[in-house]
Short mmCIF file of C-alpha atoms and ligand atoms in Angstrom, two decimals:
data_model
loop_
_atom_site.label_atom_id
_atom_site.label_comp_id
_atom_site.label_asym_id
_atom_site.label_seq_id
_atom_site.Cartn_x
_atom_site.Cartn_y
_atom_site.Cartn_z
CA MET A 1 72.39 2.29 -13.18
CA ASP A 2 75.33 2.21 -10.80
CA ARG A 3 74.81 2.30 -6.97
CA ILE A 4 77.11 3.02 -4.11
CA ARG A 5 76.89 0.62 -1.24
CA ILE A 6 78.25 1.55 2.23
CA ARG A 7 78.57 -0.34 5.46
CA GLY A 8 78.65 2.24 8.25
CA GLY A 9 80.78 2.40 11.30
CA ALA A 10 84.47 2.58 10.06
CA PRO A 11 86.48 5.66 11.01
CA LEU A 12 88.56 7.52 8.31
CA HIS A 13 92.33 7.46 8.56
CA GLY A 14 94.85 8.42 5.95
CA LEU A 15 95.31 11.08 3.17
CA ILE A 16 92.91 12.07 0.47
CA PRO A 17 94.23 14.08 -2.57
CA ILE A 18 91.86 16.88 -3.48
CA SER A 19 91.05 17.37 -7.10
CA GLY A 20 90.75 20.41 -9.33
CA ALA A 21 87.58 22.36 -8.74
CA LYS A 22 84.56 21.52 -11.05
CA ASN A 23 83.24 25.01 -10.51
CA ALA A 24 86.53 26.66 -11.54
CA ALA A 25 87.32 24.30 -14.55
CA LEU A 26 83.92 24.96 -16.12
CA PRO A 27 84.23 28.79 -16.49
CA LEU A 28 87.98 28.32 -17.35
CA MET A 29 87.13 25.93 -20.23
CA ILE A 30 84.44 28.35 -21.37
CA ALA A 31 87.04 31.16 -21.39
CA SER A 32 89.01 29.35 -24.13
CA LEU A 33 86.27 30.66 -26.55
CA LEU A 34 87.63 34.21 -26.05
CA THR A 35 90.78 33.50 -28.13
CA GLU A 36 91.77 31.68 -31.24
CA ASP A 37 95.00 30.45 -29.53
CA THR A 38 95.20 27.41 -27.32
CA LEU A 39 94.31 27.48 -23.70
CA GLU A 40 96.09 24.75 -21.62
CA LEU A 41 94.26 23.82 -18.37
CA GLY A 42 96.02 21.58 -15.94
CA ASN A 43 94.65 19.84 -12.86
CA VAL A 44 91.22 19.38 -14.59
CA PRO A 45 89.12 16.79 -12.57
CA ARG A 46 87.77 13.72 -14.33
CA LEU A 47 84.02 14.45 -13.97
CA ALA A 48 80.90 13.97 -16.04
CA ASP A 49 80.28 17.79 -16.13
CA ILE A 50 83.62 18.23 -17.63
CA SER A 51 82.91 15.68 -20.34
CA SER A 52 79.48 17.26 -21.04
CA LEU A 53 81.04 20.77 -21.44
CA LEU A 54 83.66 19.25 -23.74
CA ARG A 55 80.85 17.84 -25.93
CA ILE A 56 79.15 21.34 -26.08
CA MET A 57 82.42 22.99 -27.01
CA SER A 58 83.18 20.50 -29.68
CA ASN A 59 79.69 21.29 -31.12
CA PHE A 60 80.91 24.92 -31.64
CA GLY A 61 84.03 23.73 -33.42
CA VAL A 62 86.42 23.92 -30.52
CA ASP A 63 89.18 21.37 -30.73
CA HIS A 64 90.53 19.77 -27.73
CA SER A 65 93.08 17.25 -26.62
CA ILE A 66 93.63 15.48 -23.43
CA ALA A 67 97.24 14.82 -22.49
CA GLY A 68 98.12 11.23 -21.89
CA ARG A 69 99.02 10.17 -18.36
CA ARG A 70 102.63 10.80 -17.22
CA PRO A 71 104.74 8.59 -14.83
CA GLY A 72 103.61 8.86 -11.28
CA GLN A 73 100.04 10.20 -12.21
CA SER A 74 97.09 8.11 -11.06
CA THR A 75 93.51 8.48 -12.35
CA GLU A 76 93.00 10.97 -9.45
CA THR A 77 95.75 13.42 -10.40
CA GLY A 78 94.02 15.88 -12.74
CA GLN A 79 94.21 15.84 -16.42
CA THR A 80 95.68 18.51 -18.73
CA ILE A 81 93.25 19.62 -21.50
CA ARG A 82 94.14 21.91 -24.44
CA LEU A 83 91.25 23.74 -25.93
CA THR A 84 91.55 25.70 -29.30
CA ALA A 85 88.60 27.82 -30.51
CA ARG A 86 90.23 28.88 -33.76
CA ASN A 87 87.65 27.66 -36.14
CA VAL A 88 84.28 28.27 -34.38
CA ILE A 89 81.64 27.21 -36.85
CA ASP A 90 78.58 27.49 -34.72
CA THR A 91 77.54 30.00 -31.99
CA THR A 92 74.33 28.15 -31.11
CA ALA A 93 74.04 26.08 -27.81
CA PRO A 94 70.92 23.92 -28.09
CA TYR A 95 68.46 23.02 -25.40
CA GLU A 96 69.46 19.36 -25.36
CA LEU A 97 73.01 20.28 -24.33
CA VAL A 98 72.36 23.29 -22.10
CA SER A 99 69.66 21.48 -20.09
CA THR A 100 72.14 18.83 -18.93
CA MET A 101 74.34 21.47 -17.25
CA ARG A 102 73.31 24.98 -16.26
CA ALA A 103 76.88 26.46 -16.30
CA SER A 104 76.95 25.88 -20.02
CA PHE A 105 74.66 28.83 -20.43
CA TRP A 106 77.75 30.94 -19.64
CA VAL A 107 79.17 30.31 -23.11
CA ILE A 108 76.94 33.10 -24.10
CA ALA A 109 79.47 35.74 -22.92
CA PRO A 110 82.65 34.83 -24.87
CA LEU A 111 80.59 34.02 -27.90
CA VAL A 112 78.94 37.43 -28.17
CA ALA A 113 82.10 39.34 -27.07
CA ARG A 114 84.25 37.71 -29.79
CA PHE A 115 81.85 36.87 -32.57
CA GLY A 116 79.11 39.39 -31.99
CA HIS A 117 76.51 36.70 -31.90
CA ALA A 118 75.30 33.86 -29.59
CA LYS A 119 72.16 31.92 -29.42
CA VAL A 120 71.97 29.89 -26.23
CA SER A 121 68.98 27.98 -24.78
CA MET A 122 67.64 29.09 -21.54
CA PRO A 123 68.66 26.45 -19.03
CA GLY A 124 65.28 25.92 -17.34
CA GLY A 125 64.65 24.93 -13.72
CA CYS A 126 66.79 22.40 -11.94
CA ALA A 127 66.58 20.28 -8.80
CA ILE A 128 67.69 23.11 -6.47
CA GLY A 129 65.22 25.75 -7.48
CA THR A 130 64.21 28.02 -10.27
CA ARG A 131 67.66 29.49 -10.82
CA PRO A 132 66.91 32.39 -13.30
CA VAL A 133 69.50 33.89 -15.74
CA ASP A 134 67.99 37.48 -15.67
CA LEU A 135 71.10 38.96 -14.01
CA LEU A 136 73.43 37.33 -16.59
CA ILE A 137 71.28 38.77 -19.40
CA MET A 138 71.21 42.15 -17.67
CA ALA A 139 75.00 42.27 -17.58
CA LEU A 140 75.32 41.50 -21.30
CA ALA A 141 72.64 44.13 -22.15
CA LYS A 142 74.58 46.66 -20.11
CA LEU A 143 77.67 45.86 -22.21
CA GLY A 144 75.68 46.80 -25.25
CA ALA A 145 74.43 43.38 -26.42
CA ALA A 146 71.00 43.44 -28.10
CA ILE A 147 69.00 40.63 -26.32
CA GLU A 148 66.03 38.82 -27.70
CA ILE A 149 64.24 35.73 -26.32
CA GLU A 150 63.04 33.46 -29.03
CA ALA A 151 61.34 30.17 -28.52
CA GLY A 152 63.20 29.34 -25.34
CA TYR A 153 66.54 30.76 -26.66
CA VAL A 154 68.48 33.95 -25.63
CA VAL A 155 69.80 35.53 -28.72
CA ALA A 156 72.60 38.04 -27.99
CA THR A 157 73.90 40.30 -30.78
CA ALA A 158 76.63 43.00 -30.76
CA PRO A 159 77.82 43.35 -34.49
CA LYS A 160 80.13 46.18 -33.52
CA GLY A 161 81.43 44.59 -30.44
CA LEU A 162 80.58 45.14 -26.67
CA ARG A 163 81.18 48.47 -24.91
CA GLY A 164 82.48 48.91 -21.32
CA ALA A 165 79.68 49.68 -18.74
CA GLU A 166 78.77 49.93 -15.11
CA ILE A 167 77.20 46.70 -13.94
CA ASP A 168 75.66 46.74 -10.50
CA PHE A 169 74.34 43.30 -9.39
CA PRO A 170 71.38 43.63 -7.13
CA LYS A 171 72.35 40.35 -5.60
CA VAL A 172 75.63 38.39 -5.56
CA THR A 173 75.74 35.95 -8.43
CA VAL A 174 78.69 33.70 -9.26
CA GLY A 175 77.53 32.95 -12.75
CA GLY A 176 76.62 36.62 -13.43
CA THR A 177 80.16 37.65 -12.30
CA HIS A 178 81.78 35.09 -14.62
CA VAL A 179 79.70 36.26 -17.51
CA ALA A 180 80.27 39.93 -16.87
CA LEU A 181 84.04 39.30 -16.43
CA MET A 182 84.54 37.30 -19.57
CA ALA A 183 82.40 39.59 -21.79
CA ALA A 184 84.08 42.77 -20.48
CA THR A 185 87.64 41.52 -21.39
CA LEU A 186 86.89 42.09 -25.02
CA ALA A 187 84.63 45.16 -24.63
CA GLN A 188 85.69 48.58 -25.72
CA GLY A 189 86.54 50.73 -22.81
CA THR A 190 86.24 50.24 -18.92
CA THR A 191 83.73 48.00 -17.13
CA VAL A 192 83.04 48.26 -13.52
CA ILE A 193 81.35 45.22 -11.90
CA ARG A 194 79.83 46.12 -8.51
CA ASN A 195 78.55 43.66 -5.90
CA ALA A 196 80.70 41.03 -7.70
CA ALA A 197 80.91 37.50 -6.29
CA ARG A 198 84.13 37.18 -4.25
CA GLU A 199 84.28 33.39 -4.61
CA PRO A 200 87.73 31.85 -5.15
CA GLU A 201 86.59 30.42 -8.60
CA VAL A 202 86.04 34.07 -9.79
CA VAL A 203 89.62 34.86 -8.79
CA ASP A 204 90.81 31.76 -10.59
CA LEU A 205 89.01 32.78 -13.73
CA ALA A 206 90.38 36.36 -13.43
CA GLU A 207 93.97 35.04 -12.99
CA CYS A 208 93.62 32.88 -16.10
CA LEU A 209 92.18 35.68 -18.12
CA ILE A 210 95.00 38.02 -17.04
CA LYS A 211 97.50 35.32 -18.30
CA MET A 212 95.56 35.54 -21.64
CA GLY A 213 96.18 39.23 -21.81
CA ALA A 214 93.07 40.67 -20.08
CA LYS A 215 93.31 43.77 -17.81
CA ILE A 216 91.44 43.07 -14.65
CA GLN A 217 91.76 44.49 -11.10
CA GLY A 218 89.94 43.65 -7.96
CA ALA A 219 88.90 40.13 -8.49
CA GLY A 220 88.18 38.65 -5.00
CA SER A 221 86.75 41.96 -3.82
CA SER A 222 83.21 43.10 -4.59
CA GLU A 223 84.27 45.65 -7.14
CA ILE A 224 86.03 44.44 -10.28
CA VAL A 225 87.49 46.74 -13.00
CA VAL A 226 88.06 45.50 -16.45
CA GLU A 227 89.89 47.56 -19.15
CA GLY A 228 88.82 45.91 -22.44
CA VAL A 229 91.59 44.74 -24.93
CA THR A 230 91.07 43.99 -28.69
CA SER A 231 92.13 40.36 -28.39
CA LEU A 232 93.33 37.63 -25.99
CA HIS A 233 95.98 35.03 -26.45
CA GLY A 234 96.76 31.53 -25.33
CA ALA A 235 97.94 30.72 -21.87
CA SER A 236 98.54 27.81 -19.55
CA HIS A 237 96.77 27.60 -16.10
CA ASP A 238 96.17 25.11 -13.34
CA VAL A 239 92.68 24.75 -11.99
CA MET A 240 92.41 25.74 -8.19
CA PRO A 241 91.73 22.89 -5.70
CA ASP A 242 88.09 22.08 -5.10
CA ARG A 243 87.00 23.73 -1.80
CA ILE A 244 83.67 21.91 -1.84
CA GLU A 245 85.32 18.46 -2.14
CA THR A 246 87.69 19.55 0.57
CA GLY A 247 84.81 20.57 2.84
CA THR A 248 82.87 17.29 2.08
CA TYR A 249 85.78 15.07 3.18
CA ALA A 250 86.35 17.22 6.28
CA MET A 251 82.68 16.67 7.16
CA ALA A 252 82.97 13.04 6.57
CA VAL A 253 85.92 12.53 9.11
CA ALA A 254 84.21 14.78 11.52
CA MET A 255 81.24 12.39 11.18
CA THR A 256 83.09 9.08 11.41
CA GLY A 257 85.90 10.14 13.79
CA GLY A 258 89.48 9.45 12.83
CA ASP A 259 92.37 11.47 11.26
CA LEU A 260 92.47 12.66 7.74
CA VAL A 261 94.97 14.71 5.74
CA LEU A 262 93.33 16.51 2.82
CA ASP A 263 96.18 17.20 0.43
CA ASN A 264 96.68 19.76 -2.19
CA THR A 265 94.13 22.17 -1.02
CA ARG A 266 93.90 25.45 0.95
CA ALA A 267 92.20 26.23 4.33
CA ASP A 268 91.47 29.93 3.30
CA TYR A 269 89.11 28.71 0.55
CA LEU A 270 86.68 27.33 3.19
CA GLN A 271 87.61 29.07 6.41
CA ALA A 272 83.92 29.61 7.30
CA ALA A 273 83.27 25.90 7.08
CA LEU A 274 86.30 24.82 8.93
CA ASP A 275 85.43 27.25 11.78
CA VAL A 276 82.03 25.69 12.08
CA LEU A 277 83.69 22.21 12.15
CA GLY A 278 85.97 23.39 14.87
CA GLN A 279 82.91 24.52 16.94
CA ALA A 280 81.23 21.19 16.20
CA GLY A 281 84.17 19.36 17.90
CA ALA A 282 86.60 18.56 15.12
CA GLU A 283 90.31 19.58 15.45
CA VAL A 284 91.38 21.44 12.27
CA THR A 285 95.00 22.26 11.64
CA SER A 286 97.13 23.40 8.54
CA THR A 287 99.61 20.99 6.98
CA HIS A 288 102.29 21.78 4.48
CA GLY A 289 100.04 21.25 1.46
CA GLY A 290 96.62 21.07 2.93
CA ILE A 291 94.54 20.48 6.05
CA ARG A 292 94.38 17.98 8.77
CA ILE A 293 91.07 17.04 10.42
CA ARG A 294 90.70 14.87 13.46
CA ARG A 295 87.91 13.85 15.78
CA ASN A 296 88.65 11.30 18.48
CA GLY A 297 86.30 10.19 21.09
CA ASN A 298 84.43 13.49 21.87
CA GLY A 299 80.82 13.89 20.63
CA LEU A 300 79.57 16.48 18.08
CA MET A 301 78.24 19.72 19.30
CA PRO A 302 75.29 21.41 17.51
CA VAL A 303 76.09 24.57 15.56
CA ASP A 304 73.78 26.92 13.84
CA VAL A 305 74.84 27.91 10.33
CA THR A 306 73.45 30.27 7.63
CA THR A 307 74.59 29.92 3.98
CA ASP A 308 76.01 33.01 2.43
CA PRO A 309 78.15 34.09 -0.52
CA PHE A 310 81.87 33.77 -0.10
CA PRO A 311 83.51 34.21 2.47
CA GLY A 312 80.40 32.86 4.30
CA PHE A 313 79.38 29.25 4.69
CA PRO A 314 78.88 27.90 1.21
CA THR A 315 75.44 26.58 0.09
CA ASP A 316 77.35 23.74 -1.60
CA LEU A 317 78.36 22.35 1.80
CA GLN A 318 74.94 22.89 3.42
CA ALA A 319 73.68 19.31 2.81
CA GLN A 320 76.75 17.73 4.06
CA PHE A 321 76.76 19.80 7.24
CA MET A 322 73.11 18.82 7.81
CA ALA A 323 74.09 15.21 7.58
CA LEU A 324 76.83 15.78 10.22
CA MET A 325 74.28 17.57 12.51
CA THR A 326 71.97 14.56 12.45
CA ARG A 327 74.42 13.02 15.00
CA ALA A 328 75.07 16.22 17.13
CA ASN A 329 74.24 16.30 20.95
CA GLY A 330 71.40 18.75 20.59
CA THR A 331 69.48 20.79 17.94
CA SER A 332 70.99 22.94 15.27
CA ARG A 333 69.38 25.42 12.90
CA ILE A 334 70.63 25.38 9.27
CA ARG A 335 69.34 28.42 7.19
CA GLU A 336 69.68 28.35 3.38
CA THR A 337 69.65 31.80 1.93
CA ILE A 338 71.13 31.24 -1.61
CA PHE A 339 68.69 28.75 -3.08
CA GLU A 340 65.03 28.62 -2.06
CA ASN A 341 64.58 24.86 -2.57
CA ARG A 342 67.73 23.25 -1.52
CA PHE A 343 66.51 20.87 1.02
CA MET A 344 65.72 17.70 -0.97
CA HIS A 345 68.14 15.77 1.14
CA VAL A 346 65.97 16.21 4.20
CA GLN A 347 63.43 13.46 3.23
CA GLU A 348 66.39 11.01 2.30
CA LEU A 349 68.19 11.75 5.62
CA ALA A 350 64.90 11.07 7.34
CA ARG A 351 64.91 7.56 5.75
CA LEU A 352 68.03 6.90 7.63
CA GLY A 353 66.51 7.98 10.92
CA ALA A 354 67.39 11.71 11.01
CA GLN A 355 65.00 14.01 12.81
CA ILE A 356 64.65 17.23 10.84
CA ARG A 357 61.91 19.83 10.73
CA LEU A 358 61.67 22.32 7.89
CA ASP A 359 60.34 25.80 8.42
CA GLY A 360 60.69 28.30 5.52
CA ASP A 361 64.35 28.77 4.76
CA SER A 362 65.41 26.88 7.90
CA ALA A 363 65.96 23.26 8.87
CA TYR A 364 66.02 22.33 12.54
CA VAL A 365 68.07 19.20 13.07
CA ASP A 366 67.60 17.29 16.40
CA GLY A 367 70.65 15.09 16.71
CA VAL A 368 69.90 11.37 17.19
CA PRO A 369 72.16 8.77 18.90
CA GLY A 370 72.35 6.57 15.79
CA LEU A 371 71.32 6.31 12.09
CA LYS A 372 70.21 3.17 10.33
CA GLY A 373 71.21 2.18 6.77
CA ALA A 374 68.64 2.20 4.11
CA PRO A 375 68.25 2.46 0.32
CA VAL A 376 68.21 6.28 -0.54
CA MET A 377 68.65 8.52 -3.62
CA ALA A 378 69.02 12.19 -4.23
CA THR A 379 68.32 14.57 -7.07
CA ASP A 380 71.50 16.68 -6.92
CA LEU A 381 75.18 16.27 -6.44
CA ARG A 382 75.62 17.83 -3.00
CA ALA A 383 72.40 16.25 -1.68
CA SER A 384 73.78 12.77 -2.84
CA VAL A 385 77.04 13.17 -1.05
CA SER A 386 75.28 14.15 2.15
CA LEU A 387 73.79 10.69 2.03
CA VAL A 388 77.29 9.19 1.66
CA ILE A 389 78.37 11.06 4.80
CA ALA A 390 75.35 9.81 6.77
CA GLY A 391 75.79 6.28 5.34
CA LEU A 392 79.41 6.28 6.69
CA VAL A 393 78.05 6.13 10.27
CA ALA A 394 74.65 4.44 9.83
CA ASP A 395 74.13 1.00 11.25
CA GLY A 396 74.18 -1.70 8.48
CA GLU A 397 73.97 -1.04 4.79
CA THR A 398 73.05 2.16 2.98
CA THR A 399 72.57 2.00 -0.84
CA ILE A 400 72.74 5.28 -2.73
CA ASN A 401 70.95 5.16 -6.04
CA ARG A 402 71.39 7.52 -8.98
CA VAL A 403 75.09 7.69 -8.57
CA TYR A 404 75.40 9.68 -11.75
CA HIS A 405 74.84 12.83 -9.67
CA LEU A 406 78.02 12.05 -7.65
CA ASP A 407 79.98 11.41 -10.81
CA ARG A 408 79.07 14.95 -11.89
CA GLY A 409 81.08 16.45 -9.16
CA PHE A 410 83.22 14.09 -7.09
CA GLU A 411 86.15 12.50 -8.73
CA ALA A 412 86.78 8.81 -7.63
CA LEU A 413 84.73 9.28 -4.44
CA GLU A 414 84.50 5.64 -3.50
CA ALA A 415 88.18 4.99 -4.19
CA LYS A 416 89.29 7.89 -2.17
CA LEU A 417 87.14 7.03 0.82
CA ALA A 418 87.75 3.25 0.56
CA ARG A 419 91.60 3.87 0.79
CA CYS A 420 91.01 5.63 4.14
CA GLY A 421 89.10 2.73 5.65
CA ALA A 422 85.52 3.37 4.67
CA LEU A 423 83.55 0.24 3.67
CA ILE A 424 82.20 1.62 0.40
CA GLU A 425 81.92 0.21 -3.03
CA ARG A 426 80.32 0.89 -6.37
CA VAL A 427 77.82 -1.64 -7.60
CA ARG A 428 77.66 -1.65 -11.33
CA GLY A 429 74.14 -2.14 -12.58
N1 EPU B 1 70.28 34.40 -9.51
C1 EPU B 1 69.22 35.16 -10.00
N2 EPU B 1 69.28 35.65 -11.23
C2 EPU B 1 70.33 35.31 -12.06
C3 EPU B 1 71.43 34.50 -11.47
C4 EPU B 1 71.32 34.06 -10.20
O1 EPU B 1 68.22 35.57 -9.39
O2 EPU B 1 70.42 35.65 -13.28
C5 EPU B 1 70.11 33.93 -8.12
C6 EPU B 1 69.95 32.35 -7.95
O3 EPU B 1 68.69 31.86 -8.23
C7 EPU B 1 70.48 32.16 -6.61
C8 EPU B 1 71.58 33.30 -6.37
O4 EPU B 1 71.25 34.26 -7.41
O5 EPU B 1 69.44 32.38 -5.76
C9 EPU B 1 73.00 32.87 -6.57
O6 EPU B 1 73.13 32.13 -7.69
P1 EPU B 1 74.55 32.06 -8.54
O7 EPU B 1 74.40 32.79 -9.82
O8 EPU B 1 75.59 32.60 -7.52
O9 EPU B 1 74.78 30.63 -8.74
P2 EPU B 1 75.34 29.87 -10.08
O10 EPU B 1 76.38 30.64 -10.70
O11 EPU B 1 74.22 29.35 -11.02
C10 EPU B 1 77.29 28.61 -8.81
C11 EPU B 1 77.70 27.24 -8.62
C12 EPU B 1 76.73 26.48 -7.67
C13 EPU B 1 76.70 27.22 -6.40
C14 EPU B 1 76.37 28.68 -6.67
C15 EPU B 1 76.38 29.52 -5.31
C16 EPU B 1 78.96 26.53 -10.72
C17 EPU B 1 78.97 25.85 -11.95
N3 EPU B 1 77.78 26.51 -9.95
O12 EPU B 1 76.00 28.59 -9.49
O13 EPU B 1 77.23 25.11 -7.58
O14 EPU B 1 75.81 26.55 -5.62
O15 EPU B 1 77.24 29.31 -7.58
O16 EPU B 1 77.60 29.44 -4.81
O17 EPU B 1 79.85 27.34 -10.32
C18 EPU B 1 77.14 22.78 -7.39
O18 EPU B 1 78.35 22.74 -7.60
O19 EPU B 1 76.51 21.87 -6.84
C19 EPU B 1 76.47 24.17 -7.51
C20 EPU B 1 75.11 24.18 -7.52
#
C-alpha cells in the first residue's frame, strides 16, 4: 500500500488549482440515470470515488466515455465524462459495490423514478458513524414508492410512477435532499421539499437538472419546489469547484505560514471557514478567480467552532481545523454536531504530540509549541488529510499510511503541495 512521507517545516508559496467537487460530481453522475440521452460533465476530478461510481453505473448498463486530454490540460485539470443511460439492463445495486461508497445508495432515486423499480443494498455503517438512510427512504415513500427491506436491500417500486408530495425533513440531510430532488423531477405533480439542505452541491445538482429540462425553484434555500415533467433530456454541465479541497489548502497554509493562491474556486462556498481562519490569524482576500491566503510571522489564535449544515462551518473541514488548532496559542473548543463519531483523527494527532481532550460532542484542543513527526494512519478521508496538515509543520518525518483514503477525495494532493514548497512525496509500496 502506498504511503505519504512528509518532512515538516516548509512554508507554502504559490498557486494551487482547485479541482471539481467530489460531492457534486457524484450526484451529478447519478442524475444521468434520469434520462436516456447523454449527460456530459466537465471538470470531473480524477478520484477513486469517481471510478468506483463509474463501475457501479456500468453494471446498470450505463455507457460512459472519458474525453482525451486537450492541449494545455494537465492531469490536474478535470476530465470530461459522458454518461448515457439508454439501455439500462439492471436496476440492482449489490452490497459489494454500495458498501465501498455510501453515496452510491442515491442511485435508488433516479432508478425508481424512471424505471419504477430499484433494489439497492443498504450501505451499512462507516468510519464516521452509523449514518442511516431512513430519511432517504421516507422521501421516496412520500413520493409514492412502495418500500420493502429484504435481506439487507431496499426495494423501491412505483409501477405507475412517482407522485408529487410534501417532504418535510426532520433534520437537514444532503443525501436526502439529493434523493428527493432527483426523484421529484420525474414525479407527477408538484413536490415541496422543506428543511432542504442548502449546500452548494445541492444547487449544482439542481442547475444541471434544470438544464436537463427539470422544473425546480428554490435550490439553495430551505424550501425547494419541483414541478414534475414526463422526461428529461441530455445536457452539458461543469462540476462546481471543491469547497472542501479549497478549505483544506487554506488551512494548510494557515498552518505552515506562507502565501497561497487557490485558483478556480469561490470564497462564498466556504465563507464560514474563511471567517474562522481570519480570526485564527490568516489573511484572506479574494482574487480574480479564487482566494489568496497568507500568514506571515504572527502566531495562531485559538477559535471555537461548531459544525453545522451550510452555510455553517462544514463537518468535512472539522478534522483539518483541529489539526490547525493544535498549534494555536491557547485552547479551542471544536464541537461536531453533524456526525456523532467523527473524532478518529484525535488519537492520531496525539501521536504527533497534540493535546486534545474529548468530551461528548466536543474536542478541547490545547495548542502546543511544536508537533513531532511519527507514523500515523486514519480511517476516513478528511481525517487523513488533517494528518497531512499536521505533518507539514511537525519536526522530522511523518508517514501517513492508508493513502487510499486520500485518493478517494483529493486529486494529486502531494503534487499540488510539493509544487508550493512542501517536502512531501508518495512512497509506492
Ligand atoms: N441522517 C439520518 N438519516 C438519513 C440521512 C442522514 O439520520 O436518512 C443523518 C446523518 O447520520 C448525519 C446527518 O443526517 O448525522 C447529515 O447527513 P447527510 O445526509 O447530510 O450526509 P450525507 O449526504 O450522507 C454528505 C457528504 C459528506 C458530508 C455530509 C454533511 C457526499 C457524498 N457526502 O453526506 O461528505 O460530510 O453530506 O455535509 O456528498 C466527505 O466527503 O468526506 C463526506 C463524508
